[in-house]
Amino acid sequence: MKIVKKLFILFITTLGVWACATVPVTNRSQLSLVSNAEIIPLSFENYKQVLAEATLSGDAQKTAMIR
């Protein structure tokens, strides 16, 4: 039982170290469970979906600032 516990702790520690990344701008560490290559296409897809479903403001000046 002790071996299983040690292997589990080793696995979790390895996963934590492997998933850590440094943010280039602020130089801080973060835990990245999903890669940027996966997040960016999904974010663009969701942004397009929000634009298609949401109604735009009637104020043309504010709408132009956002676009």
GROMACS .gro file of N, CA and C in nm:
model
  201
    1MET      N    1   0.082  -0.120   0.000
    1MET     CA    2   0.000   0.000   0.000
    1MET      C    3   0.086   0.126   0.000
    2LYS      N    4   0.201   0.121   0.066
    2LYS     CA    5   0.288   0.237   0.072
    2LYS      C    6   0.345   0.269  -0.066
    3ILE      N    7   0.372   0.165  -0.144
    3ILE     CA    8   0.427   0.188  -0.279
    3ILE      C    9   0.324   0.258  -0.366
    4VAL      N   10   0.200   0.219  -0.357
    4VAL     CA   11   0.094   0.282  -0.437
    4VAL      C   12   0.082   0.429  -0.400
    5LYS      N   13   0.087   0.457  -0.273
    5LYS     CA   14   0.077   0.596  -0.226
    5LYS      C   15   0.195   0.678  -0.276
    6LYS      N   16   0.316   0.622  -0.269
    6LYS     CA   17   0.435   0.693  -0.315
    6LYS      C   18   0.430   0.716  -0.466
    7LEU      N   19   0.384   0.617  -0.541
    7LEU     CA   20   0.372   0.633  -0.686
    7LEU      C   21   0.268   0.738  -0.722
    8PHE      N   22   0.159   0.741  -0.647
    8PHE     CA   23   0.055   0.841  -0.671
    8PHE      C   24   0.109   0.981  -0.644
    9ILE      N   25   0.180   0.999  -0.534
    9ILE     CA   26   0.239   1.130  -0.502
    9ILE      C   27   0.341   1.169  -0.607
   10LEU      N   28   0.422   1.075  -0.653
   10LEU     CA   29   0.520   1.104  -0.758
   10LEU      C   30   0.450   1.144  -0.887
   11PHE      N   31   0.343   1.076  -0.921
   11PHE     CA   32   0.267   1.108  -1.043
   11PHE      C   33   0.208   1.248  -1.035
   12ILE      N   34   0.145   1.281  -0.924
   12ILE     CA   35   0.084   1.413  -0.907
   12ILE      C   36   0.190   1.522  -0.910
   13THR      N   37   0.303   1.499  -0.846
   13THR     CA   38   0.412   1.597  -0.846
   13THR      C   39   0.466   1.618  -0.987
   14THR      N   40   0.487   1.509  -1.059
   14THR     CA   41   0.536   1.518  -1.197
   14THR      C   42   0.436   1.592  -1.285
   15LEU      N   43   0.310   1.562  -1.269
   15LEU     CA   44   0.207   1.631  -1.346
   15LEU      C   45   0.207   1.780  -1.315
   16GLY      N   46   0.220   1.815  -1.189
   16GLY     CA   47   0.222   1.956  -1.149
   16GLY      C   48   0.341   2.030  -1.207
   17VAL      N   49   0.458   1.969  -1.203
   17VAL     CA   50   0.578   2.034  -1.258
   17VAL      C   51   0.567   2.044  -1.409
   18TRP      N   52   0.516   1.940  -1.475
   18TRP     CA   53   0.505   1.939  -1.620
   18TRP      C   54   0.405   2.045  -1.668
   19ALA      N   55   0.300   2.066  -1.591
   19ALA     CA   56   0.195   2.158  -1.634
   19ALA      C   57   0.225   2.304  -1.599
   20CYS      N   58   0.330   2.330  -1.525
   20CYS     CA   59   0.364   2.468  -1.489
   20CYS      C   60   0.425   2.540  -1.609
   21ALA      N   61   0.389   2.666  -1.622
   21ALA     CA   62   0.442   2.749  -1.729
   21ALA      C   63   0.468   2.888  -1.673
   22THR      N   64   0.553   2.963  -1.741
   22THR     CA   65   0.582   3.100  -1.699
   22THR      C   66   0.517   3.196  -1.798
   23VAL      N   67   0.446   3.294  -1.745
   23VAL     CA   68   0.383   3.396  -1.827
   23VAL      C   69   0.493   3.491  -1.875
   24PRO      N   70   0.508   3.512  -2.007
   24PRO     CA   71   0.617   3.594  -2.057
   24PRO      C   72   0.613   3.740  -2.011
   25VAL      N   73   0.496   3.798  -2.003
   25VAL     CA   74   0.485   3.941  -1.973
   25VAL      C   75   0.516   3.969  -1.826
   26THR      N   76   0.455   3.894  -1.736
   26THR     CA   77   0.470   3.920  -1.593
   26THR      C   78   0.575   3.832  -1.526
   27ASN      N   79   0.623   3.731  -1.596
   27ASN     CA   80   0.724   3.638  -1.547
   27ASN      C   81   0.676   3.560  -1.423
   28ARG      N   82   0.547   3.542  -1.411
   28ARG     CA   83   0.493   3.465  -1.299
   28ARG      C   84   0.462   3.323  -1.345
   29SER      N   85   0.457   3.231  -1.252
   29SER     CA   86   0.428   3.091  -1.285
   29SER      C   87   0.278   3.066  -1.279
   30GLN      N   88   0.233   2.975  -1.364
   30GLN     CA   89   0.092   2.938  -1.365
   30GLN      C   90   0.080   2.791  -1.399
   31LEU      N   91  -0.029   2.732  -1.360
   31LEU     CA   92  -0.058   2.592  -1.389
   31LEU      C   93  -0.143   2.586  -1.515
   32SER      N   94  -0.090   2.528  -1.621
   32SER     CA   95  -0.160   2.521  -1.749
   32SER      C   96  -0.204   2.378  -1.775
   33LEU      N   97  -0.331   2.351  -1.754
   33LEU     CA   98  -0.382   2.217  -1.779
   33LEU      C   99  -0.423   2.199  -1.924
   34VAL      N  100  -0.447   2.310  -1.995
   34VAL     CA  101  -0.484   2.307  -2.136
   34VAL      C  102  -0.387   2.398  -2.209
   35SER      N  103  -0.334   2.351  -2.322
   35SER     CA  104  -0.235   2.430  -2.395
   35SER      C  105  -0.299   2.547  -2.468
   36ASN      N  106  -0.218   2.648  -2.497
   36ASN     CA  107  -0.266   2.765  -2.571
   36ASN      C  108  -0.313   2.725  -2.711
   37ALA      N  109  -0.251   2.623  -2.769
   37ALA     CA  110  -0.291   2.578  -2.902
   37ALA      C  111  -0.435   2.526  -2.903
   38GLU      N  112  -0.484   2.479  -2.789
   38GLU     CA  113  -0.622   2.433  -2.780
   38GLU      C  114  -0.716   2.546  -2.739
   39ILE      N  115  -0.670   2.635  -2.654
   39ILE     CA  116  -0.756   2.741  -2.600
   39ILE      C  117  -0.788   2.848  -2.704
   40ILE      N  118  -0.691   2.891  -2.781
   40ILE     CA  119  -0.710   3.003  -2.874
   40ILE      C  120  -0.817   2.973  -2.979
   41PRO      N  121  -0.814   2.859  -3.050
   41PRO     CA  122  -0.922   2.833  -3.146
   41PRO      C  123  -1.060   2.825  -3.081
   42LEU      N  124  -1.067   2.767  -2.961
   42LEU     CA  125  -1.195   2.760  -2.891
   42LEU      C  126  -1.246   2.898  -2.852
   43SER      N  127  -1.154   2.986  -2.813
   43SER     CA  128  -1.196   3.120  -2.773
   43SER      C  129  -1.250   3.198  -2.893
   44PHE      N  130  -1.187   3.184  -3.009
   44PHE     CA  131  -1.237   3.251  -3.129
   44PHE      C  132  -1.374   3.196  -3.169
   45GLU      N  133  -1.390   3.066  -3.157
   45GLU     CA  134  -1.518   3.003  -3.190
   45GLU      C  135  -1.629   3.054  -3.098
   46ASN      N  136  -1.600   3.061  -2.969
   46ASN     CA  137  -1.699   3.109  -2.873
   46ASN      C  138  -1.728   3.257  -2.893
   47TYR      N  139  -1.627   3.335  -2.928
   47TYR     CA  140  -1.647   3.478  -2.953
   47TYR      C  141  -1.741   3.498  -3.072
   48LYS      N  142  -1.721   3.421  -3.178
   48LYS     CA  143  -1.810   3.431  -3.294
   48LYS      C  144  -1.953   3.391  -3.258
   49GLN      N  145  -1.965   3.290  -3.173
   49GLN     CA  146  -2.097   3.245  -3.130
   49GLN      C  147  -2.167   3.355  -3.049
   50VAL      N  148  -2.095   3.421  -2.961
   50VAL     CA  149  -2.153   3.529  -2.882
   50VAL      C  150  -2.196   3.643  -2.972
   51LEU      N  151  -2.114   3.678  -3.071
   51LEU     CA  152  -2.151   3.785  -3.164
   51LEU      C  153  -2.276   3.749  -3.243
   52ALA      N  154  -2.291   3.623  -3.279
   52ALA     CA  155  -2.407   3.581  -3.357
   52ALA      C  156  -2.535   3.582  -3.273
   53GLU      N  157  -2.524   3.552  -3.144
   53GLU     CA  158  -2.642   3.540  -3.060
   53GLU      C  159  -2.681   3.671  -2.991
   54ALA      N  160  -2.585   3.758  -2.966
   54ALA     CA  161  -2.611   3.879  -2.889
   54ALA      C  162  -2.663   3.990  -2.980
   55THR      N  163  -2.738   4.081  -2.921
   55THR     CA  164  -2.783   4.198  -2.996
   55THR      C  165  -2.686   4.313  -2.969
   56LEU      N  166  -2.661   4.390  -3.072
   56LEU     CA  167  -2.568   4.502  -3.060
   56LEU      C  168  -2.638   4.623  -3.002
   57SER      N  169  -2.560   4.707  -2.943
   57SER     CA  170  -2.612   4.831  -2.886
   57SER      C  171  -2.657   4.923  -2.998
   58GLY      N  172  -2.754   5.007  -2.970
   58GLY     CA  173  -2.802   5.104  -3.068
   58GLY      C  174  -2.709   5.223  -3.081
   59ASP      N  175  -2.616   5.238  -2.989
   59ASP     CA  176  -2.521   5.349  -2.991
   59ASP      C  177  -2.407   5.315  -3.087
   60ALA      N  178  -2.405   5.376  -3.204
   60ALA     CA  179  -2.306   5.344  -3.308
   60ALA      C  180  -2.164   5.375  -3.264
   61GLN      N  181  -2.145   5.479  -3.188
   61GLN     CA  182  -2.011   5.518  -3.145
   61GLN      C  183  -1.951   5.410  -3.052
   62LYS      N  184  -2.028   5.362  -2.957
   62LYS     CA  185  -1.980   5.259  -2.865
   62LYS      C  186  -1.960   5.126  -2.937
   63THR      N  187  -2.048   5.094  -3.029
   63THR     CA  188  -2.034   4.971  -3.106
   63THR      C  189  -1.908   4.975  -3.191
   64ALA      N  190  -1.876   5.089  -3.249
   64ALA     CA  191  -1.756   5.102  -3.331
   64ALA      C  192  -1.630   5.087  -3.247
   65MET      N  193  -1.633   5.134  -3.122
   65MET     CA  194  -1.516   5.121  -3.034
   65MET      C  195  -1.485   4.974  -3.006
   66ILE      N  196  -1.587   4.894  -2.991
   66ILE     CA  197  -1.567   4.753  -2.957
   66ILE      C  198  -1.520   4.674  -3.078
   67ARG      N  199  -1.573   4.705  -3.193
   67ARG     CA  200  -1.534   4.631  -3.313
   67ARG      C  201  -1.401   4.681  -3.357
   0.00000   0.00000   0.00000
